[in-house]
Coordinates of C-alpha atoms in Angstrom, one line a residue:
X1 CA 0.0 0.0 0.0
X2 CA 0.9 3.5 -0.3
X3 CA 0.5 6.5 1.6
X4 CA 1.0 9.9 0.1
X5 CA 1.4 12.6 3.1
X6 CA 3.5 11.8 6.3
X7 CA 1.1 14.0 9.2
X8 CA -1.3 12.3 11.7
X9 CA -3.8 10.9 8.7
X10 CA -1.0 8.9 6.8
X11 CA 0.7 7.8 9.8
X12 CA -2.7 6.7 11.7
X13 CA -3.8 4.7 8.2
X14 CA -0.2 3.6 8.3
X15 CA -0.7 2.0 12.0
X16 CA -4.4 0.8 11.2
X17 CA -3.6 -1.1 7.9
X18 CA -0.6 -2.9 9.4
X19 CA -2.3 -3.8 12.5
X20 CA -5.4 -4.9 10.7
X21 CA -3.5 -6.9 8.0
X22 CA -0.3 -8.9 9.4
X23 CA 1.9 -9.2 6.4
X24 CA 0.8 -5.6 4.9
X25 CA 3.5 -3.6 3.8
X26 CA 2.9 0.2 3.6
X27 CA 5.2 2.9 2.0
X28 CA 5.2 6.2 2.7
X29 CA 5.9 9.6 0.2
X30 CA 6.6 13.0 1.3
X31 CA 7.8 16.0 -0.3
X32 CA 9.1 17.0 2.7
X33 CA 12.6 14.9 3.9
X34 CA 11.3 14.9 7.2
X35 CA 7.7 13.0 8.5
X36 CA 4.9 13.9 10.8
X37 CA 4.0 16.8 8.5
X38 CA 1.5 18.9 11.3
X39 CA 2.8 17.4 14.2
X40 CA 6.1 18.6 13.7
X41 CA 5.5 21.7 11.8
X42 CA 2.2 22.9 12.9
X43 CA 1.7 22.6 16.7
X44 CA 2.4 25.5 18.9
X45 CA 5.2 24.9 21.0
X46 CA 4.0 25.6 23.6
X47 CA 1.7 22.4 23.5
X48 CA 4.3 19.4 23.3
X49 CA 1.8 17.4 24.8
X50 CA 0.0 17.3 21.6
X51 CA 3.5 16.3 19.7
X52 CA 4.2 13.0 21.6
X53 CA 1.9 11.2 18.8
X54 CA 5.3 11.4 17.3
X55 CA 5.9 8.7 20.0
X56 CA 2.9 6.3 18.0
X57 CA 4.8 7.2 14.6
X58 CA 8.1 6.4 15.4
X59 CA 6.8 3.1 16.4
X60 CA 5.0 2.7 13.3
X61 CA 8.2 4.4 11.0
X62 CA 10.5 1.9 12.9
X63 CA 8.9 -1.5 11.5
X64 CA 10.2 -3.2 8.6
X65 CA 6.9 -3.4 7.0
X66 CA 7.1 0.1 6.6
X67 CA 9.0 2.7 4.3
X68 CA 9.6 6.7 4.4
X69 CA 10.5 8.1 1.2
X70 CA 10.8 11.5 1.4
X71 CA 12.0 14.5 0.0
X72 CA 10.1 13.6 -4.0
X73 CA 7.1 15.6 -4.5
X74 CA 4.5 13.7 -6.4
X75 CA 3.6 15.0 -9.6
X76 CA 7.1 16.1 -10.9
X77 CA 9.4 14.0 -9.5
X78 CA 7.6 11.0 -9.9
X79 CA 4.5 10.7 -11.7
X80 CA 1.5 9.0 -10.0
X81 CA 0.5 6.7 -13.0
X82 CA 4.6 5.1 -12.3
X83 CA 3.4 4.3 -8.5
X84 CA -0.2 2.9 -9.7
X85 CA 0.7 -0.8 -10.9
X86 CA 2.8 -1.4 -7.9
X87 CA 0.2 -1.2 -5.5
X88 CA -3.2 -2.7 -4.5
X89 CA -4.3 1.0 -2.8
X90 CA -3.4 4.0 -2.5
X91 CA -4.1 6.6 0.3
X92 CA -4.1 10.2 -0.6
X93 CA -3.8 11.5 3.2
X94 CA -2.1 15.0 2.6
X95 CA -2.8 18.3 3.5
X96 CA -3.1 22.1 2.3
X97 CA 0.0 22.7 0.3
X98 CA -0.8 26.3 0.0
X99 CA -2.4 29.5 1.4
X100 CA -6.4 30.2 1.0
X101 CA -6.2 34.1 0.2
X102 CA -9.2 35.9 1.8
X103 CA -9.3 38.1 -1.6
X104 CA -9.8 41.5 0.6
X105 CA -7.5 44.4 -0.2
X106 CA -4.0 44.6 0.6
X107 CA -3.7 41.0 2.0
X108 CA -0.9 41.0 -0.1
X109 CA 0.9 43.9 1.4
X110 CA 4.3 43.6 3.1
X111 CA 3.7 42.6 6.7
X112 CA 0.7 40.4 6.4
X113 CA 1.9 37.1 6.6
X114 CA -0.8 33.7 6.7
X115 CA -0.9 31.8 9.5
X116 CA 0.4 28.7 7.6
X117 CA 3.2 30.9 6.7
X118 CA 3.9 32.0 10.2
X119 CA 3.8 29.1 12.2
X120 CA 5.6 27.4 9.5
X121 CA 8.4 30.0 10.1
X122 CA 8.4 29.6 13.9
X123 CA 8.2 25.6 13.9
X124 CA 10.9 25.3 11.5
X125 CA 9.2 24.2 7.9
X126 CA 12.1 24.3 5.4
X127 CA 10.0 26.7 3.2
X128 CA 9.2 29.6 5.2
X129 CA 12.8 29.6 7.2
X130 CA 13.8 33.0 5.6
X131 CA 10.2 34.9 6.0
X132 CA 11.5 37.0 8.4
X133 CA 8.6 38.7 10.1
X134 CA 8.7 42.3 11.0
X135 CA 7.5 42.4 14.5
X136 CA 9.5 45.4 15.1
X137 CA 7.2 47.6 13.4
X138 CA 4.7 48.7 16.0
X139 CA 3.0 47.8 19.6
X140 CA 0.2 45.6 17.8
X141 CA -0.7 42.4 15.5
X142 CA -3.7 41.9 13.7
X143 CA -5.0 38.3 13.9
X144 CA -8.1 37.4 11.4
X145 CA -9.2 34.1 12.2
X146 CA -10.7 32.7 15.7
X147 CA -9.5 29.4 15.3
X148 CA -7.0 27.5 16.3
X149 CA -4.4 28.3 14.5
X150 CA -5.2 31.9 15.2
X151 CA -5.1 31.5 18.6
X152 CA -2.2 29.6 18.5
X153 CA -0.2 32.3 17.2
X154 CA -2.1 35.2 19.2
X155 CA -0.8 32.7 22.4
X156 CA 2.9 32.9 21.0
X157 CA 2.9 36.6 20.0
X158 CA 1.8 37.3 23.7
X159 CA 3.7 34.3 25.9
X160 CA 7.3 35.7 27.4
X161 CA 10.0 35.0 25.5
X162 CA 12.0 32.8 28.3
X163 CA 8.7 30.5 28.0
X164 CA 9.3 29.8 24.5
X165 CA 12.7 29.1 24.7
X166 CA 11.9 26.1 26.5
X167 CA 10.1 25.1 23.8
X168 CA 11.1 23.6 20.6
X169 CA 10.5 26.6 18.9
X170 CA 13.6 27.5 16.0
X171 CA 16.4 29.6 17.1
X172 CA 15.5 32.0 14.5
X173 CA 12.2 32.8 15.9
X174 CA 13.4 33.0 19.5
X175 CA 15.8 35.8 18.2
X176 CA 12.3 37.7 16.3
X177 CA 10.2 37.4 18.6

């Protein structure tokens, strides 16, 4: 079987088909080199609580019925129609690759950064290492959004700075914020 996506839906369908099905083999493509997808790169850090499914996945990751490929992005590295005759199913258990634009003037303005983008930046994903926030610029941030992920970065604009350094926030961020 494969798995396309490495977060908490393709490592759960991962654990479920090779529980459920003893000599199931499952393999597993990112385009990131690194697993857990959300987990690792979406979580506040100041929640780790939440992160120790990586516990579950390592478990899963560390069977020899089980493969990471990583790093290959579907679709231009490899085509899907080379992966089709080489498995009985496929999973497609991925997320948002990119932004959802609220198409309302000057959301496109330098400053205004999307929460994928920003908590990307402060958890570390590869592609938004160089955003560079300016947090500098005045006393206040703007949050649209009343979810979680907007609450998770009101929480980490407003938590003390020596509380998120013991967190696994990158060293980058620590220095910004």
């Amino acid at each position: 079987m494969a798995v396309i996506g490495s977060g908490p839906a393709g490592f759960y369908t991962a654990y479920r088909v090779m529980s459920k099905i003893p000599d199931a083999v499952v393999d597993m493509y990112e385009h990131l080199p690194v697993p857990y997808g959300l987990v690792r790169f979406g979580v506040a850090p100041d929640h780790p609580e939440v992160k120790n499914v990586q516990d579950k996945f390592d478990e899963v990751a560390s069977s020899p019925r089980f493969n990471f490929i990583g790093n290959i992005a579907l679709g231009s590295d490899l085509q899907l129609t080379s992966l089709t005759p080489h498995y009985d199913a496929m999973v497609f258990a991925y997320g948002a690759s990119q932004d959802r634009t609220l198409n309302i003037p000057g959301e496109d303005l330098k400053g205004i950064y999307s929460a994928r983008a920003f908590v990307g930046w402060y958890n570390g994903l590869p592609e938004y290492a160089d955003l560079g926030p300016k947090l500098d610029a005045g006393e206040e941030a703007i949050i649209i959004g009343q979810g979680n992920v907007a609450l998770d970065v009101a929480r980490t604009l407003l938590t003390d700075i020596d509380a998120l350094r013991k967190t696994d926030m990158t060293d980058y961020a620590l220095e910004t914020l």
